[in-house]
PDB file of C-alpha atoms in Angstrom:
ATOM      1  CA  UNK A   1       8.394  -3.912  12.439  1.00 60.00           C
ATOM      2  CA  UNK A   2       5.452  -5.543  10.853  1.00 90.00           C
ATOM      3  CA  UNK A   3       6.190  -4.083   7.426  1.00 95.00           C
ATOM      4  CA  UNK A   4       8.767  -5.414   4.983  1.00 95.00           C
ATOM      5  CA  UNK A   5       9.640  -3.897   1.693  1.00 96.00           C
ATOM      6  CA  UNK A   6       8.882  -5.831  -1.461  1.00 97.00           C
ATOM      7  CA  UNK A   7      12.329  -6.221  -3.095  1.00 94.00           C
ATOM      8  CA  UNK A   8      13.206  -5.823  -6.766  1.00 94.00           C
ATOM      9  CA  UNK A   9      10.581  -3.412  -7.879  1.00 97.00           C
ATOM     10  CA  UNK A  10      11.132  -0.492 -10.378  1.00 97.00           C
ATOM     11  CA  UNK A  11      11.965   2.859  -8.490  1.00 94.00           C
ATOM     12  CA  UNK A  12       8.520   4.283  -9.347  1.00 97.00           C
ATOM     13  CA  UNK A  13       6.752   1.637  -7.478  1.00 98.00           C
ATOM     14  CA  UNK A  14       6.811   1.081  -3.636  1.00 98.00           C
ATOM     15  CA  UNK A  15       5.833  -2.124  -2.251  1.00 98.00           C
ATOM     16  CA  UNK A  16       5.031  -3.354   1.248  1.00 98.00           C
ATOM     17  CA  UNK A  17       4.153  -6.792   2.849  1.00 97.00           C
ATOM     18  CA  UNK A  18       2.194  -6.331   5.987  1.00 96.00           C
ATOM     19  CA  UNK A  19       2.791  -8.949   8.735  1.00 95.00           C
ATOM     20  CA  UNK A  20       1.192  -9.104  12.294  1.00 95.00           C
ATOM     21  CA  UNK A  21      -0.469  -5.859  13.503  1.00 95.00           C
ATOM     22  CA  UNK A  22       0.552  -2.759  11.655  1.00 96.00           C
ATOM     23  CA  UNK A  23       1.272   0.137  14.111  1.00 95.00           C
ATOM     24  CA  UNK A  24       1.929   3.908  13.740  1.00 95.00           C
ATOM     25  CA  UNK A  25       5.632   3.293  14.039  1.00 95.00           C
ATOM     26  CA  UNK A  26       5.512   1.070  10.854  1.00 95.00           C
ATOM     27  CA  UNK A  27       4.237   4.126   8.926  1.00 94.00           C
ATOM     28  CA  UNK A  28       6.666   6.582  10.494  1.00 94.00           C
ATOM     29  CA  UNK A  29       9.700   4.218  10.130  1.00 95.00           C
ATOM     30  CA  UNK A  30       9.125   2.432   6.836  1.00 95.00           C
ATOM     31  CA  UNK A  31       6.070   3.294   4.808  1.00 95.00           C
ATOM     32  CA  UNK A  32       6.272   7.179   4.926  1.00 95.00           C
ATOM     33  CA  UNK A  33      10.254   7.227   4.324  1.00 96.00           C
ATOM     34  CA  UNK A  34       9.861   4.832   1.300  1.00 96.00           C
ATOM     35  CA  UNK A  35       6.908   6.814  -0.389  1.00 96.00           C
ATOM     36  CA  UNK A  36       8.845  10.255   0.159  1.00 96.00           C
ATOM     37  CA  UNK A  37      11.999   8.667  -1.504  1.00 97.00           C
ATOM     38  CA  UNK A  38      10.148   7.473  -4.423  1.00 97.00           C
ATOM     39  CA  UNK A  39       8.281  10.783  -4.804  1.00 97.00           C
ATOM     40  CA  UNK A  40      11.585  12.688  -4.591  1.00 97.00           C
ATOM     41  CA  UNK A  41      12.439  10.770  -8.030  1.00 98.00           C
ATOM     42  CA  UNK A  42       8.872  10.825  -9.587  1.00 98.00           C
ATOM     43  CA  UNK A  43       5.873  13.028  -9.803  1.00 96.00           C
ATOM     44  CA  UNK A  44       3.685   9.983  -9.502  1.00 97.00           C
ATOM     45  CA  UNK A  45       4.360   6.557  -7.955  1.00 98.00           C
ATOM     46  CA  UNK A  46       2.463   3.267  -7.766  1.00 98.00           C
ATOM     47  CA  UNK A  47       1.962   1.135  -4.686  1.00 97.00           C
ATOM     48  CA  UNK A  48       1.899  -2.634  -3.958  1.00 98.00           C
ATOM     49  CA  UNK A  49       0.554  -3.365  -0.550  1.00 97.00           C
ATOM     50  CA  UNK A  50       0.228  -6.980   0.303  1.00 98.00           C
ATOM     51  CA  UNK A  51      -1.695  -8.157   3.287  1.00 96.00           C
ATOM     52  CA  UNK A  52      -1.078 -11.769   3.499  1.00 89.00           C
ATOM     53  CA  UNK A  53      -1.924 -14.713   5.713  1.00 89.00           C
ATOM     54  CA  UNK A  54       0.260 -13.161   8.584  1.00 93.00           C
ATOM     55  CA  UNK A  55      -1.649  -9.941   8.554  1.00 95.00           C
ATOM     56  CA  UNK A  56      -3.592  -9.356  11.776  1.00 94.00           C
ATOM     57  CA  UNK A  57      -4.838  -5.793  11.475  1.00 93.00           C
ATOM     58  CA  UNK A  58      -4.157  -2.143  12.241  1.00 93.00           C
ATOM     59  CA  UNK A  59      -3.908  -0.113  15.359  1.00 95.00           C
ATOM     60  CA  UNK A  60      -5.777   3.097  15.656  1.00 96.00           C
ATOM     61  CA  UNK A  61      -2.568   5.011  15.358  1.00 95.00           C
ATOM     62  CA  UNK A  62      -1.659   3.267  12.102  1.00 94.00           C
ATOM     63  CA  UNK A  63      -5.100   3.906  10.727  1.00 92.00           C
ATOM     64  CA  UNK A  64      -4.663   7.617  11.528  1.00 94.00           C
ATOM     65  CA  UNK A  65      -1.180   7.626   9.819  1.00 93.00           C
ATOM     66  CA  UNK A  66      -2.650   5.888   6.722  1.00 90.00           C
ATOM     67  CA  UNK A  67      -5.358   8.578   6.510  1.00 89.00           C
ATOM     68  CA  UNK A  68      -2.886  11.391   6.812  1.00 92.00           C
ATOM     69  CA  UNK A  69      -0.518   9.746   4.247  1.00 91.00           C
ATOM     70  CA  UNK A  70      -3.461   9.465   1.700  1.00 86.00           C
ATOM     71  CA  UNK A  71      -4.569  13.057   2.275  1.00 88.00           C
ATOM     72  CA  UNK A  72      -1.047  14.421   1.922  1.00 91.00           C
ATOM     73  CA  UNK A  73      -0.292  12.434  -1.286  1.00 92.00           C
ATOM     74  CA  UNK A  74      -3.870  12.211  -2.660  1.00 87.00           C
ATOM     75  CA  UNK A  75      -2.709  12.880  -6.276  1.00 93.00           C
ATOM     76  CA  UNK A  76       0.687  11.389  -6.020  1.00 96.00           C
ATOM     77  CA  UNK A  77      -0.226   7.839  -6.855  1.00 96.00           C
ATOM     78  CA  UNK A  78      -0.729   6.572 -10.426  1.00 97.00           C
ATOM     79  CA  UNK A  79      -1.756   2.899  -9.438  1.00 98.00           C
ATOM     80  CA  UNK A  80      -2.580   1.176  -6.200  1.00 96.00           C
ATOM     81  CA  UNK A  81      -2.682  -2.676  -6.090  1.00 98.00           C
ATOM     82  CA  UNK A  82      -3.737  -4.201  -2.730  1.00 97.00           C
ATOM     83  CA  UNK A  83      -3.362  -8.050  -2.245  1.00 98.00           C
ATOM     84  CA  UNK A  84      -5.568  -9.476   0.483  1.00 97.00           C
ATOM     85  CA  UNK A  85      -8.110 -12.153   1.231  1.00 97.00           C
ATOM     86  CA  UNK A  86      -9.283 -10.101   4.358  1.00 94.00           C
ATOM     87  CA  UNK A  87     -12.966  -9.279   3.575  1.00 94.00           C
ATOM     88  CA  UNK A  88     -13.082  -5.902   5.446  1.00 93.00           C
ATOM     89  CA  UNK A  89      -9.857  -4.776   3.824  1.00 93.00           C
ATOM     90  CA  UNK A  90     -11.162  -5.736   0.289  1.00 95.00           C
ATOM     91  CA  UNK A  91     -14.301  -3.731   0.971  1.00 94.00           C
ATOM     92  CA  UNK A  92     -12.610  -0.668   2.455  1.00 92.00           C
ATOM     93  CA  UNK A  93     -10.129  -0.635  -0.480  1.00 93.00           C
ATOM     94  CA  UNK A  94     -12.918  -0.985  -2.953  1.00 91.00           C
ATOM     95  CA  UNK A  95     -14.941   1.971  -1.316  1.00 90.00           C
ATOM     96  CA  UNK A  96     -11.843   4.332  -0.952  1.00 87.00           C
ATOM     97  CA  UNK A  97     -10.653   3.585  -4.335  1.00 88.00           C
ATOM     98  CA  UNK A  98     -13.651   5.578  -5.783  1.00 87.00           C
ATOM     99  CA  UNK A  99     -12.570   8.610  -3.838  1.00 86.00           C
ATOM    100  CA  UNK A 100      -9.038   8.912  -4.997  1.00 89.00           C
ATOM    101  CA  UNK A 101      -7.801   9.762  -8.455  1.00 92.00           C
ATOM    102  CA  UNK A 102      -5.398   6.705  -8.705  1.00 95.00           C
ATOM    103  CA  UNK A 103      -6.273   3.605 -10.460  1.00 97.00           C
ATOM    104  CA  UNK A 104      -6.987   1.079  -7.546  1.00 96.00           C
ATOM    105  CA  UNK A 105      -7.458  -2.769  -7.870  1.00 97.00           C
ATOM    106  CA  UNK A 106      -7.773  -5.345  -5.224  1.00 98.00           C
ATOM    107  CA  UNK A 107      -6.297  -8.893  -5.799  1.00 98.00           C
ATOM    108  CA  UNK A 108      -6.521 -12.207  -3.862  1.00 98.00           C
ATOM    109  CA  UNK A 109      -3.367 -13.520  -2.257  1.00 97.00           C
ATOM    110  CA  UNK A 110      -3.434 -16.068  -5.056  1.00 97.00           C
ATOM    111  CA  UNK A 111      -3.121 -13.266  -7.378  1.00 98.00           C
ATOM    112  CA  UNK A 112      -0.033 -11.537  -6.013  1.00 97.00           C
ATOM    113  CA  UNK A 113       1.997 -12.127  -9.266  1.00 97.00           C
ATOM    114  CA  UNK A 114      -0.896 -10.409 -11.212  1.00 98.00           C
ATOM    115  CA  UNK A 115      -1.055  -7.614  -8.949  1.00 98.00           C
ATOM    116  CA  UNK A 116       2.788  -6.976  -9.163  1.00 98.00           C
ATOM    117  CA  UNK A 117       2.742  -7.304 -12.911  1.00 98.00           C
ATOM    118  CA  UNK A 118      -0.158  -4.641 -13.115  1.00 98.00           C
ATOM    119  CA  UNK A 119       1.249  -2.204 -10.833  1.00 98.00           C
ATOM    120  CA  UNK A 120       4.790  -2.325 -12.341  1.00 97.00           C
ATOM    121  CA  UNK A 121       3.512  -1.872 -16.001  1.00 95.00           C
TER     122      UNK A 121
END
């Protein structure tokens, strides 16, 4: 799997580290279950998503799953922090952030600690 969980976060925050190419199975096997588990305990959750130096991109299936997840849980997120230096990801998140009711911030990889602090507060 190309997704790792960010350890030691409060239970209202779900965190992922993306490495390599993200595939549909990463959503089905890791991302979706972690979000569903957190939402079983909280009405709203926050998300920390780190796309670091090892991140290579998404398959079409992963993009589809991401869209389905976003539509299903449109109002389930309080805060979303995306950490990346990948220009197209930064632009996409900034654009999509205006379309969802959550507070969305994009951080550079050097600001990962700031992103974690903001999303867990």
